[in-house]
Amino acid sequence: MSKKYELKNLTSGKTSEHKAISGTIGPDVIDISNLTKEQGAFTFDPGFMATASTESKITFIDGDAGVLLYRGYPVEQLAEKSNFLEVATLLINGTLPTKPEIEAFTDSITRHTMVNEQLLGFFRGFHHDAHPMAMVSAVVASMAAFYHDTMHIGDPRHREIFAHRIIAKLPTIAAAAYKHTLGQPFIYPRNDLRYCSNMMNMFFAVPCEPYGIDPVAAEALDLLFILHADHEQNASTSTVRLAGSTGTNPYAAISAGVSALWGPAHGGANEAVLDMLDSIGSVANIDKFLSRVKDKNDNVRLMGFGHRVYKNFDPRAKIIRDMCYKVLQKMGKSNNPLFELSLRLEEIALKDDYFVSRKLYPNVDFYSGIIYSALGIPRSMFTVMFAIARTAGWVAHWQEMVSDPNMKIGRPRQLYTGPIKRDYQPIEKR
Ligand code: CMC
C-alpha cells in the first residue's frame, strides 16, 4: 500500500493528505504539490535542506553511508575501470556504451574540439589577470551566439550536437583562458590525442619546442574528471536546471552553471583549500588555525571539509587521497609538504569533537588541488578543471529535464517580510 502523510493546521484543524513517492533507492519524498490548494500555505525551506527539487535517474548519493552511484554504478568501480568519456556517455544516455557507441562518441568529441576562430578573439578583450572562471563563463555564454544553428531544444539531434560541442570545446576554451593569462599563443587541439592528453597539450605546449605529454598526468586528470563528473542536484547543476527550465539557450544555461560553481562553498573550494594550506604554513600551526575555525566570531572555515549531503566520508575524497600517494610517487614528488600538511590536518580534525559532532569530513575538494598542482596546473585553473568535468553532469541533467514532456519552469515562492502596502511620498515630504 502506498504511504500517505497528513498535514494538520493546529489552529484551524484543517488537514490535507499528501502521498509519499518512492524512488528506486533512498528516502521517500512527500508530494506537496496540492498543499497550497488545500492549506493556502507554502513550504519554507531555505537552502533546500529538506526539499527534492526534481526527479532524476542520473546520480544517487547516500550521504550517511558515503555512497555515490552514477546511473547505478559505484563511483569506485568507474574510477578503477572506466574513463571520462565513457562516464560522460553513461551519464547522458543512461547505459554503458557498446564498443561502436563509445568509438563514435569519442570520434565526435575529438572532431568538435576546435572553436570558431572569432570566438577566440573574445580573449583579447580580457585583462591578463582576469580570473579564468570569469573568462570561461563569459566565453561559454557567447557560444550561444556562434552555434545557434542547432538550437531547437525539442529536437533530440540538436540536443546531441550541443552535448558533443560543449563537452569537446570546454577544454579548448579553458586552455585559451590559461594561455591568455600567460600571454602565450593559443595551442590548437590535436585530433591524434585523447581527451585529457589533448587538454594537457593545449595547456602546456608552446609553438617553439616539442612538448612531451606525461601519461601519468593524463591518467590522473582523467580519473579526477570521472570523480567530478556529476553529483546530483548540487548548486551548479540546480542552476543549469533552473536556467534551462525557461527554455533558454543551453550554452547560456551551462554558463550559469559555471558561474554557480565558482563560489568557495562549491567548486571554488579546491582553490581555497590550497590558499588555506599556504596560510597555515606548517603542522605546528594547525592547532592555532583550528581554534580560529571553531571560533564562531572568526568566520574561518576548514575548506575542503563538510558537505550538505555527506555526513560520512565523501567517497571521492578517499579515492583522491589514495591517488595523491600514487601520482606524487610516480611523478617523483613524494615529498610534498602541502600533502603532508593536509594529511595531518585531516587527522587532527577527525579527532576533534567540533568536526566529529557536526559530521564534517574531507570532501572532493580537500585533496584534488594537491594533484592539480603536481600536474603543473595553476591554482586559478582548479575550478575550471572541475567545470570541464562537471559539464558532463550538467549536460546529462539538462537533457533529462528538457526531454521530459512534463518539464515546468522552475519558479520558487517566498516568505515576504518587506513593508506592507504604502503610498508613494513626494521627495519634499520624505
Ligand atoms: N569548517 C568549519 N565548520 C563547518 C564547516 C567547515 N568547513 N562546514 C560546516 N561547518 C559547521 C557550520 O559552522 C555549522 O556549525 P553550527 O551548527 O555550529 O552552526 C555546521 O557545521 C553545519 O554547517 P552548514 O554551513 O549549515 O552546512 P551546509 O550543509 O549548509 O554547508 C558546505 C555545506 C559544504 C557549504 C560547508 O560544509 C562548507 O562551507 N564547507 C567548506 C567549503 C567546501 O569545502 N565546499 C566544497 C563542498 S564539496 C564540493 C562541491 O560542492 O563543490
Short mmCIF file of C-alpha atoms and ligand atoms in Angstrom, two decimals:
data_model
loop_
_atom_site.label_atom_id
_atom_site.label_comp_id
_atom_site.label_asym_id
_atom_site.label_seq_id
_atom_site.Cartn_x
_atom_site.Cartn_y
_atom_site.Cartn_z
CA MET A 1 0.00 0.00 0.00
CA SER A 2 1.32 3.44 -0.85
CA LYS A 3 2.30 5.59 2.12
CA LYS A 4 0.50 8.81 2.90
CA TYR A 5 1.24 11.78 5.14
CA GLU A 6 -1.24 14.10 6.78
CA LEU A 7 -0.50 17.74 7.45
CA LYS A 8 -2.65 19.40 10.10
CA ASN A 9 -3.09 23.11 10.71
CA LEU A 10 -3.09 23.10 14.51
CA THR A 11 -5.00 26.41 14.65
CA SER A 12 -7.90 25.66 12.32
CA GLY A 13 -7.75 21.87 12.50
CA LYS A 14 -7.79 21.66 8.70
CA THR A 15 -5.92 18.66 7.35
CA SER A 16 -4.50 17.77 3.96
CA GLU A 17 -3.34 14.43 2.68
CA HIS A 18 -0.07 14.02 0.78
CA LYS A 19 1.14 10.89 -0.91
CA ALA A 20 4.68 9.62 -0.48
CA ILE A 21 6.59 8.88 -3.65
CA SER A 22 9.26 6.19 -3.53
CA GLY A 23 12.37 6.24 -5.67
CA THR A 24 14.26 3.08 -6.60
CA ILE A 25 16.53 3.64 -3.57
CA GLY A 26 16.82 6.40 -1.00
CA PRO A 27 14.25 8.08 1.21
CA ASP A 28 10.69 8.73 0.06
CA VAL A 29 9.61 12.22 -0.86
CA ILE A 30 6.33 13.77 0.18
CA ASP A 31 4.33 15.17 -2.72
CA ILE A 32 3.16 18.58 -1.56
CA SER A 33 2.02 19.85 -4.95
CA ASN A 34 -1.59 20.04 -3.62
CA LEU A 35 -0.54 21.83 -0.40
CA THR A 36 -1.22 25.39 -1.46
CA LYS A 37 -4.62 24.45 -2.84
CA GLU A 38 -5.56 22.50 0.30
CA GLN A 39 -3.99 24.64 3.04
CA GLY A 40 -3.43 28.03 1.40
CA ALA A 41 0.23 27.91 2.52
CA PHE A 42 3.66 27.26 1.04
CA THR A 43 6.51 25.23 2.49
CA PHE A 44 9.56 27.18 3.68
CA ASP A 45 12.95 25.53 3.24
CA PRO A 46 15.81 27.99 2.60
CA GLY A 47 18.83 26.22 1.15
CA PHE A 48 16.66 23.23 0.17
CA MET A 49 17.58 21.43 3.40
CA ALA A 50 14.62 19.02 3.08
CA THR A 51 13.42 19.57 -0.46
CA ALA A 52 13.86 17.41 -3.55
CA SER A 53 13.72 19.85 -6.46
CA THR A 54 13.24 17.24 -9.15
CA GLU A 55 13.00 13.57 -10.03
CA SER A 56 16.16 12.19 -11.67
CA LYS A 57 17.57 8.87 -12.86
CA ILE A 58 21.18 10.03 -13.15
CA THR A 59 23.07 10.02 -9.84
CA PHE A 60 22.36 8.64 -6.38
CA ILE A 61 24.06 9.67 -3.15
CA ASP A 62 23.64 8.06 0.26
CA GLY A 63 25.28 10.70 2.39
CA ASP A 64 25.24 8.66 5.62
CA ALA A 65 26.84 5.60 4.06
CA GLY A 66 29.22 7.57 1.78
CA VAL A 67 27.80 6.01 -1.40
CA LEU A 68 27.88 7.63 -4.85
CA LEU A 69 26.37 5.89 -7.90
CA TYR A 70 26.33 7.17 -11.50
CA ARG A 71 23.38 5.51 -13.26
CA GLY A 72 23.64 2.78 -10.60
CA TYR A 73 27.38 2.13 -10.96
CA PRO A 74 29.53 2.80 -7.86
CA VAL A 75 31.96 5.64 -8.50
CA GLU A 76 34.78 3.45 -7.13
CA GLN A 77 34.21 0.90 -9.94
CA LEU A 78 34.05 3.60 -12.60
CA ALA A 79 37.21 5.22 -11.21
CA GLU A 80 39.04 1.91 -11.45
CA LYS A 81 37.71 0.58 -14.76
CA SER A 82 36.26 3.36 -16.88
CA ASN A 83 37.41 6.63 -18.43
CA PHE A 84 35.94 10.11 -18.51
CA LEU A 85 34.36 9.97 -21.98
CA GLU A 86 32.75 6.62 -21.21
CA VAL A 87 31.39 8.07 -17.95
CA ALA A 88 30.10 11.11 -19.85
CA THR A 89 28.08 8.88 -22.24
CA LEU A 90 26.89 6.81 -19.30
CA LEU A 91 25.61 9.92 -17.53
CA ILE A 92 23.95 11.32 -20.65
CA ASN A 93 22.49 8.13 -22.14
CA GLY A 94 21.92 6.03 -19.03
CA THR A 95 23.76 2.89 -20.17
CA LEU A 96 27.40 1.89 -20.58
CA PRO A 97 28.21 2.31 -24.28
CA THR A 98 28.96 -0.60 -26.59
CA LYS A 99 32.29 -0.57 -28.45
CA PRO A 100 30.85 1.08 -31.61
CA GLU A 101 28.94 3.59 -29.46
CA ILE A 102 31.99 4.74 -27.49
CA GLU A 103 34.09 4.84 -30.65
CA ALA A 104 31.50 7.05 -32.35
CA PHE A 105 31.18 9.30 -29.30
CA THR A 106 34.95 9.64 -28.86
CA ASP A 107 35.34 10.40 -32.56
CA SER A 108 32.61 13.04 -32.44
CA ILE A 109 34.11 14.70 -29.33
CA THR A 110 37.57 14.67 -30.91
CA ARG A 111 36.26 16.32 -34.08
CA HIS A 112 34.36 19.03 -32.23
CA THR A 113 37.30 20.35 -30.18
CA MET A 114 38.09 23.36 -32.38
CA VAL A 115 36.20 26.56 -31.65
CA ASN A 116 35.13 29.23 -34.09
CA GLU A 117 38.17 31.42 -34.68
CA GLN A 118 36.15 34.57 -33.96
CA LEU A 119 35.29 33.22 -30.54
CA LEU A 120 38.98 33.12 -29.65
CA GLY A 121 39.02 36.86 -30.31
CA PHE A 122 37.00 37.38 -27.10
CA PHE A 123 40.04 36.57 -25.01
CA ARG A 124 41.84 39.65 -26.31
CA GLY A 125 39.17 41.73 -24.59
CA PHE A 126 40.03 40.37 -21.14
CA HIS A 127 42.70 41.82 -18.90
CA HIS A 128 45.66 39.44 -18.49
CA ASP A 129 44.90 38.91 -14.79
CA ALA A 130 41.19 38.13 -15.23
CA HIS A 131 40.19 35.05 -13.28
CA PRO A 132 39.90 32.11 -15.73
CA MET A 133 36.44 31.23 -14.34
CA ALA A 134 35.21 34.72 -15.32
CA MET A 135 36.59 34.25 -18.84
CA VAL A 136 35.26 30.70 -19.21
CA SER A 137 31.78 31.63 -18.01
CA ALA A 138 31.64 34.59 -20.42
CA VAL A 139 33.00 32.69 -23.42
CA VAL A 140 30.69 29.70 -22.83
CA ALA A 141 27.73 32.12 -22.78
CA SER A 142 29.00 33.62 -26.04
CA MET A 143 28.83 30.17 -27.68
CA ALA A 144 25.07 30.80 -27.90
CA ALA A 145 25.90 33.46 -30.48
CA PHE A 146 28.08 31.12 -32.54
CA TYR A 147 26.32 27.77 -32.53
CA HIS A 148 22.71 28.79 -32.96
CA ASP A 149 22.21 26.56 -36.00
CA THR A 150 21.22 23.64 -33.79
CA MET A 151 19.30 25.26 -31.01
CA HIS A 152 15.87 23.64 -31.17
CA ILE A 153 15.90 22.09 -27.74
CA GLY A 154 12.91 19.93 -28.64
CA ASP A 155 14.96 18.19 -31.35
CA PRO A 156 16.96 15.21 -29.95
CA ARG A 157 19.64 15.55 -32.67
CA HIS A 158 20.13 19.24 -31.85
CA ARG A 159 20.46 18.34 -28.17
CA GLU A 160 23.05 15.71 -29.04
CA ILE A 161 25.12 18.13 -31.14
CA PHE A 162 25.00 20.66 -28.32
CA ALA A 163 26.15 17.99 -25.84
CA HIS A 164 29.09 16.97 -28.02
CA ARG A 165 30.09 20.55 -28.75
CA ILE A 166 30.14 21.73 -25.16
CA ILE A 167 31.99 18.64 -23.85
CA ALA A 168 34.51 18.87 -26.70
CA LYS A 169 35.08 22.62 -26.68
CA LEU A 170 35.26 23.40 -22.97
CA PRO A 171 38.90 22.17 -22.64
CA THR A 172 39.80 24.31 -25.67
CA ILE A 173 38.17 27.36 -24.09
CA ALA A 174 39.81 26.60 -20.73
CA ALA A 175 43.22 26.30 -22.40
CA ALA A 176 42.66 29.58 -24.26
CA ALA A 177 41.83 31.28 -20.94
CA TYR A 178 45.01 29.87 -19.38
CA LYS A 179 47.20 30.87 -22.33
CA HIS A 180 45.72 34.35 -22.17
CA THR A 181 46.77 34.73 -18.53
CA LEU A 182 50.30 33.67 -19.52
CA GLY A 183 50.43 35.85 -22.62
CA GLN A 184 51.37 32.76 -24.64
CA PRO A 185 50.00 31.83 -28.07
CA PHE A 186 46.96 29.65 -28.18
CA ILE A 187 47.67 25.98 -29.00
CA TYR A 188 45.15 24.30 -31.30
CA PRO A 189 43.59 20.95 -30.37
CA ARG A 190 45.13 17.79 -31.81
CA ASN A 191 42.88 15.02 -33.06
CA ASP A 192 45.55 12.34 -32.57
CA LEU A 193 45.42 12.82 -28.80
CA ARG A 194 42.94 11.52 -26.27
CA TYR A 195 40.69 13.95 -24.33
CA CYS A 196 42.96 14.64 -21.32
CA SER A 197 46.26 14.40 -23.25
CA ASN A 198 44.91 16.92 -25.75
CA MET A 199 43.97 19.21 -22.88
CA MET A 200 47.44 18.96 -21.30
CA ASN A 201 48.96 19.71 -24.69
CA MET A 202 46.76 22.78 -25.20
CA PHE A 203 47.66 23.97 -21.68
CA PHE A 204 51.40 23.36 -21.67
CA ALA A 205 52.76 23.14 -25.21
CA VAL A 206 54.40 26.17 -26.81
CA PRO A 207 55.00 26.58 -30.54
CA CYS A 208 58.79 26.83 -30.21
CA GLU A 209 59.59 23.38 -28.82
CA PRO A 210 58.05 19.90 -28.61
CA TYR A 211 56.01 19.09 -25.51
CA GLY A 212 56.06 15.55 -24.14
CA ILE A 213 52.72 14.58 -22.61
CA ASP A 214 53.18 12.72 -19.35
CA PRO A 215 50.85 9.68 -19.48
CA VAL A 216 50.74 9.59 -15.65
CA ALA A 217 49.46 13.15 -15.62
CA ALA A 218 46.84 12.48 -18.32
CA GLU A 219 45.64 9.38 -16.47
CA ALA A 220 45.40 11.27 -13.17
CA LEU A 221 43.40 14.03 -14.83
CA ASP A 222 41.04 11.50 -16.41
CA LEU A 223 40.43 9.92 -13.00
CA LEU A 224 39.79 13.30 -11.38
CA PHE A 225 37.31 14.07 -14.16
CA ILE A 226 35.40 10.82 -13.53
CA LEU A 227 35.11 11.73 -9.85
CA HIS A 228 33.87 15.26 -10.59
CA ALA A 229 31.53 14.35 -13.46
CA ASP A 230 28.24 14.52 -11.58
CA HIS A 231 26.81 14.97 -8.10
CA GLU A 232 23.03 15.09 -8.48
CA GLN A 233 21.26 18.37 -7.59
CA ASN A 234 24.27 20.39 -6.35
CA ALA A 235 24.16 24.20 -6.63
CA SER A 236 25.62 24.47 -10.14
CA THR A 237 23.54 21.61 -11.57
CA SER A 238 20.41 23.07 -10.00
CA THR A 239 21.39 26.40 -11.57
CA VAL A 240 21.71 24.77 -15.00
CA ARG A 241 18.31 23.14 -14.50
CA LEU A 242 16.64 26.35 -13.31
CA ALA A 243 18.08 28.43 -16.14
CA GLY A 244 17.35 25.66 -18.65
CA SER A 245 13.77 25.29 -17.41
CA THR A 246 12.90 28.61 -19.07
CA GLY A 247 13.81 27.10 -22.45
CA THR A 248 16.87 29.33 -22.69
CA ASN A 249 19.77 28.57 -24.98
CA PRO A 250 21.66 25.62 -23.42
CA TYR A 251 25.08 27.34 -23.65
CA ALA A 252 23.60 30.15 -21.56
CA ALA A 253 22.38 27.57 -19.03
CA ILE A 254 25.84 25.94 -18.84
CA SER A 255 27.44 29.35 -18.43
CA ALA A 256 25.13 29.97 -15.46
CA GLY A 257 26.33 26.64 -14.04
CA VAL A 258 29.99 27.66 -14.45
CA SER A 259 29.28 30.86 -12.52
CA ALA A 260 27.49 29.00 -9.72
CA LEU A 261 30.36 26.50 -9.45
CA TRP A 262 32.92 29.27 -8.91
CA GLY A 263 31.89 30.07 -5.32
CA PRO A 264 34.14 28.83 -2.48
CA ALA A 265 31.25 26.93 -0.86
CA HIS A 266 31.05 24.85 -4.07
CA GLY A 267 33.69 24.20 -6.76
CA GLY A 268 35.82 27.18 -5.77
CA ALA A 269 36.76 25.27 -2.61
CA ASN A 270 39.61 23.44 -4.40
CA GLU A 271 41.43 26.73 -4.95
CA ALA A 272 40.56 27.93 -1.45
CA VAL A 273 42.00 24.75 0.12
CA LEU A 274 45.49 25.45 -1.21
CA ASP A 275 45.25 29.10 -0.15
CA MET A 276 44.28 27.85 3.30
CA LEU A 277 47.17 25.34 3.43
CA ASP A 278 49.56 28.13 2.45
CA SER A 279 48.19 30.37 5.17
CA ILE A 280 48.56 27.60 7.78
CA GLY A 281 52.13 27.11 6.61
CA SER A 282 53.23 24.19 8.78
CA VAL A 283 51.97 21.39 11.02
CA ALA A 284 52.95 23.45 14.06
CA ASN A 285 50.25 26.00 13.19
CA ILE A 286 47.35 23.54 12.75
CA ASP A 287 46.01 23.84 16.30
CA LYS A 288 46.02 27.63 16.12
CA PHE A 289 44.22 27.52 12.77
CA LEU A 290 41.60 25.06 14.01
CA SER A 291 40.91 27.27 17.05
CA ARG A 292 40.05 30.04 14.61
CA VAL A 293 37.78 27.68 12.63
CA LYS A 294 35.94 26.76 15.84
CA ASP A 295 35.58 30.37 16.92
CA LYS A 296 32.16 31.47 15.67
CA ASN A 297 33.26 35.11 15.61
CA ASP A 298 36.20 34.43 13.32
CA ASN A 299 34.32 33.45 10.17
CA VAL A 300 37.06 30.99 9.11
CA ARG A 301 36.12 27.58 7.67
CA LEU A 302 38.19 24.48 7.17
CA MET A 303 37.97 24.50 3.39
CA GLY A 304 37.50 21.12 1.73
CA PHE A 305 35.64 19.85 4.80
CA GLY A 306 31.90 19.36 5.27
CA HIS A 307 29.13 18.64 2.83
CA ARG A 308 25.40 19.21 2.67
CA VAL A 309 24.73 15.57 1.81
CA TYR A 310 27.70 13.54 3.07
CA LYS A 311 27.62 13.06 6.81
CA ASN A 312 30.36 10.49 6.41
CA PHE A 313 33.48 10.26 4.23
CA ASP A 314 32.95 11.66 0.75
CA PRO A 315 33.90 8.55 -1.30
CA ARG A 316 35.58 10.81 -3.86
CA ALA A 317 37.91 12.28 -1.21
CA LYS A 318 39.09 8.78 -0.23
CA ILE A 319 39.91 7.91 -3.85
CA ILE A 320 41.68 11.22 -4.43
CA ARG A 321 43.74 10.87 -1.24
CA ASP A 322 44.93 7.41 -2.35
CA MET A 323 45.58 8.83 -5.78
CA CYS A 324 47.76 11.59 -4.27
CA TYR A 325 50.21 8.97 -2.94
CA LYS A 326 50.40 7.20 -6.32
CA VAL A 327 50.60 10.29 -8.51
CA LEU A 328 53.15 12.07 -6.34
CA GLN A 329 55.29 8.94 -6.18
CA LYS A 330 55.05 8.26 -9.94
CA MET A 331 55.96 11.88 -10.66
CA GLY A 332 58.89 11.75 -8.25
CA LYS A 333 57.25 14.35 -5.98
CA SER A 334 56.67 12.16 -2.90
CA ASN A 335 57.97 14.79 -0.51
CA ASN A 336 55.13 17.21 -0.98
CA PRO A 337 54.86 19.48 2.07
CA LEU A 338 51.29 20.58 1.26
CA PHE A 339 50.14 16.96 1.04
CA GLU A 340 51.85 16.18 4.36
CA LEU A 341 50.15 19.20 5.89
CA SER A 342 46.72 18.25 4.56
CA LEU A 343 47.06 14.64 5.83
CA ARG A 344 47.93 15.91 9.30
CA LEU A 345 45.14 18.49 9.18
CA GLU A 346 42.63 15.75 8.31
CA GLU A 347 43.96 13.50 11.08
CA ILE A 348 43.73 16.23 13.73
CA ALA A 349 40.32 17.48 12.58
CA LEU A 350 38.81 14.00 12.55
CA LYS A 351 39.74 13.57 16.23
CA ASP A 352 38.33 16.94 17.22
CA ASP A 353 34.86 16.99 18.74
CA TYR A 354 33.88 20.12 16.75
CA PHE A 355 34.19 18.22 13.45
CA VAL A 356 33.12 14.82 14.82
CA SER A 357 29.88 16.14 16.36
CA ARG A 358 28.97 18.02 13.17
CA LYS A 359 29.93 15.06 10.96
CA LEU A 360 32.39 17.12 8.96
CA TYR A 361 34.68 15.01 6.77
CA PRO A 362 37.03 15.82 3.89
CA ASN A 363 35.13 16.40 0.66
CA VAL A 364 36.17 16.08 -3.00
CA ASP A 365 37.98 19.42 -2.91
CA PHE A 366 40.29 18.67 0.04
CA TYR A 367 42.94 16.73 -1.89
CA SER A 368 42.22 17.46 -5.56
CA GLY A 369 44.30 20.66 -5.60
CA ILE A 370 47.39 18.74 -4.46
CA ILE A 371 47.15 16.62 -7.62
CA TYR A 372 46.35 19.54 -9.93
CA SER A 373 49.40 21.35 -8.52
CA ALA A 374 51.61 18.29 -9.06
CA LEU A 375 50.43 18.24 -12.70
CA GLY A 376 51.53 21.85 -13.08
CA ILE A 377 48.01 23.28 -13.21
CA PRO A 378 47.92 26.69 -11.54
CA ARG A 379 45.58 27.35 -8.65
CA SER A 380 43.35 29.77 -10.55
CA MET A 381 42.58 26.94 -13.02
CA PHE A 382 41.47 24.37 -10.42
CA THR A 383 37.79 25.31 -10.54
CA VAL A 384 37.95 25.44 -14.34
CA MET A 385 39.10 21.79 -14.26
CA PHE A 386 36.10 20.99 -12.07
CA ALA A 387 33.85 22.80 -14.58
CA ILE A 388 35.20 20.78 -17.51
CA ALA A 389 34.39 17.53 -15.72
CA ARG A 390 31.02 18.67 -14.34
CA THR A 391 29.91 19.70 -17.83
CA ALA A 392 29.14 16.00 -18.43
CA GLY A 393 26.73 16.05 -15.47
CA TRP A 394 25.24 19.44 -16.38
CA VAL A 395 24.53 18.21 -19.91
CA ALA A 396 23.00 14.95 -18.62
CA HIS A 397 20.69 16.87 -16.26
CA TRP A 398 19.74 19.45 -18.88
CA GLN A 399 18.96 16.64 -21.36
CA GLU A 400 16.92 14.76 -18.78
CA MET A 401 14.92 17.88 -17.98
CA VAL A 402 14.22 19.19 -21.48
CA SER A 403 13.33 15.77 -22.86
CA ASP A 404 10.68 15.36 -20.15
CA PRO A 405 7.28 16.22 -21.71
CA ASN A 406 6.16 17.46 -18.27
CA MET A 407 9.01 19.99 -17.91
CA LYS A 408 7.93 23.03 -15.92
CA ILE A 409 9.63 26.35 -15.47
CA GLY A 410 11.36 26.41 -12.07
CA ARG A 411 9.71 29.12 -10.04
CA PRO A 412 10.08 29.02 -6.24
CA ARG A 413 7.91 31.18 -3.97
CA GLN A 414 8.97 33.24 -0.95
CA LEU A 415 8.05 34.32 2.53
CA TYR A 416 7.58 38.06 2.12
CA THR A 417 8.79 40.10 5.10
CA GLY A 418 9.02 43.53 3.48
CA PRO A 419 6.77 46.55 4.11
CA ILE A 420 3.01 46.23 3.64
CA LYS A 421 1.30 48.41 1.02
CA ARG A 422 2.09 52.11 1.49
CA ASP A 423 1.65 55.28 -0.54
CA TYR A 424 4.36 56.99 -2.56
CA GLN A 425 5.67 60.16 -0.89
CA PRO A 426 6.82 63.15 -2.91
CA ILE A 427 10.52 63.92 -2.32
CA GLU A 428 9.85 67.06 -0.26
CA LYS A 429 7.81 65.06 2.25
CA ARG A 430 10.37 62.29 2.91
N1 CMC B 1 34.55 24.35 8.66
C1 CMC B 1 34.07 24.66 9.86
N2 CMC B 1 32.80 24.49 10.23
C2 CMC B 1 31.98 23.98 9.33
C3 CMC B 1 32.41 23.63 8.03
C4 CMC B 1 33.76 23.83 7.72
N3 CMC B 1 34.23 23.51 6.53
N4 CMC B 1 31.37 23.15 7.34
C5 CMC B 1 30.31 23.20 8.14
N5 CMC B 1 30.67 23.71 9.36
C6 CMC B 1 29.82 23.85 10.53
C7 CMC B 1 28.95 25.09 10.46
O1 CMC B 1 29.57 26.20 11.04
C8 CMC B 1 27.73 24.63 11.20
O2 CMC B 1 28.02 24.67 12.57
P1 CMC B 1 26.87 25.10 13.65
O3 CMC B 1 25.84 24.01 13.57
O4 CMC B 1 27.58 25.18 14.96
O5 CMC B 1 26.34 26.43 13.18
C9 CMC B 1 27.59 23.15 10.83
O6 CMC B 1 28.92 22.73 10.55
C10 CMC B 1 26.69 22.90 9.62
O7 CMC B 1 27.20 23.68 8.55
P2 CMC B 1 26.33 24.38 7.45
O8 CMC B 1 27.09 25.52 6.88
O9 CMC B 1 24.96 24.66 7.99
O10 CMC B 1 26.23 23.18 6.41
P3 CMC B 1 25.79 23.29 4.90
O11 CMC B 1 25.28 21.97 4.53
O12 CMC B 1 24.90 24.47 4.70
O13 CMC B 1 27.16 23.61 4.13
C11 CMC B 1 29.18 23.35 2.98
C12 CMC B 1 27.89 22.69 3.41
C13 CMC B 1 29.92 22.44 2.01
C14 CMC B 1 28.88 24.68 2.24
C15 CMC B 1 30.06 23.65 4.22
O14 CMC B 1 30.37 22.42 4.86
C16 CMC B 1 31.33 24.42 3.89
O15 CMC B 1 31.28 25.66 3.83
N6 CMC B 1 32.47 23.73 3.69
C17 CMC B 1 33.71 24.38 3.27
C18 CMC B 1 33.67 24.70 1.79
C19 CMC B 1 33.83 23.46 0.95
O16 CMC B 1 34.71 22.63 1.18
N7 CMC B 1 32.99 23.34 -0.07
C20 CMC B 1 33.04 22.21 -1.03
C21 CMC B 1 31.86 21.32 -0.89
S1 CMC B 1 32.02 19.74 -1.72
C22 CMC B 1 32.22 20.05 -3.39
C23 CMC B 1 31.24 20.95 -4.04
O17 CMC B 1 30.06 21.03 -3.68
O18 CMC B 1 31.63 21.59 -4.99
#
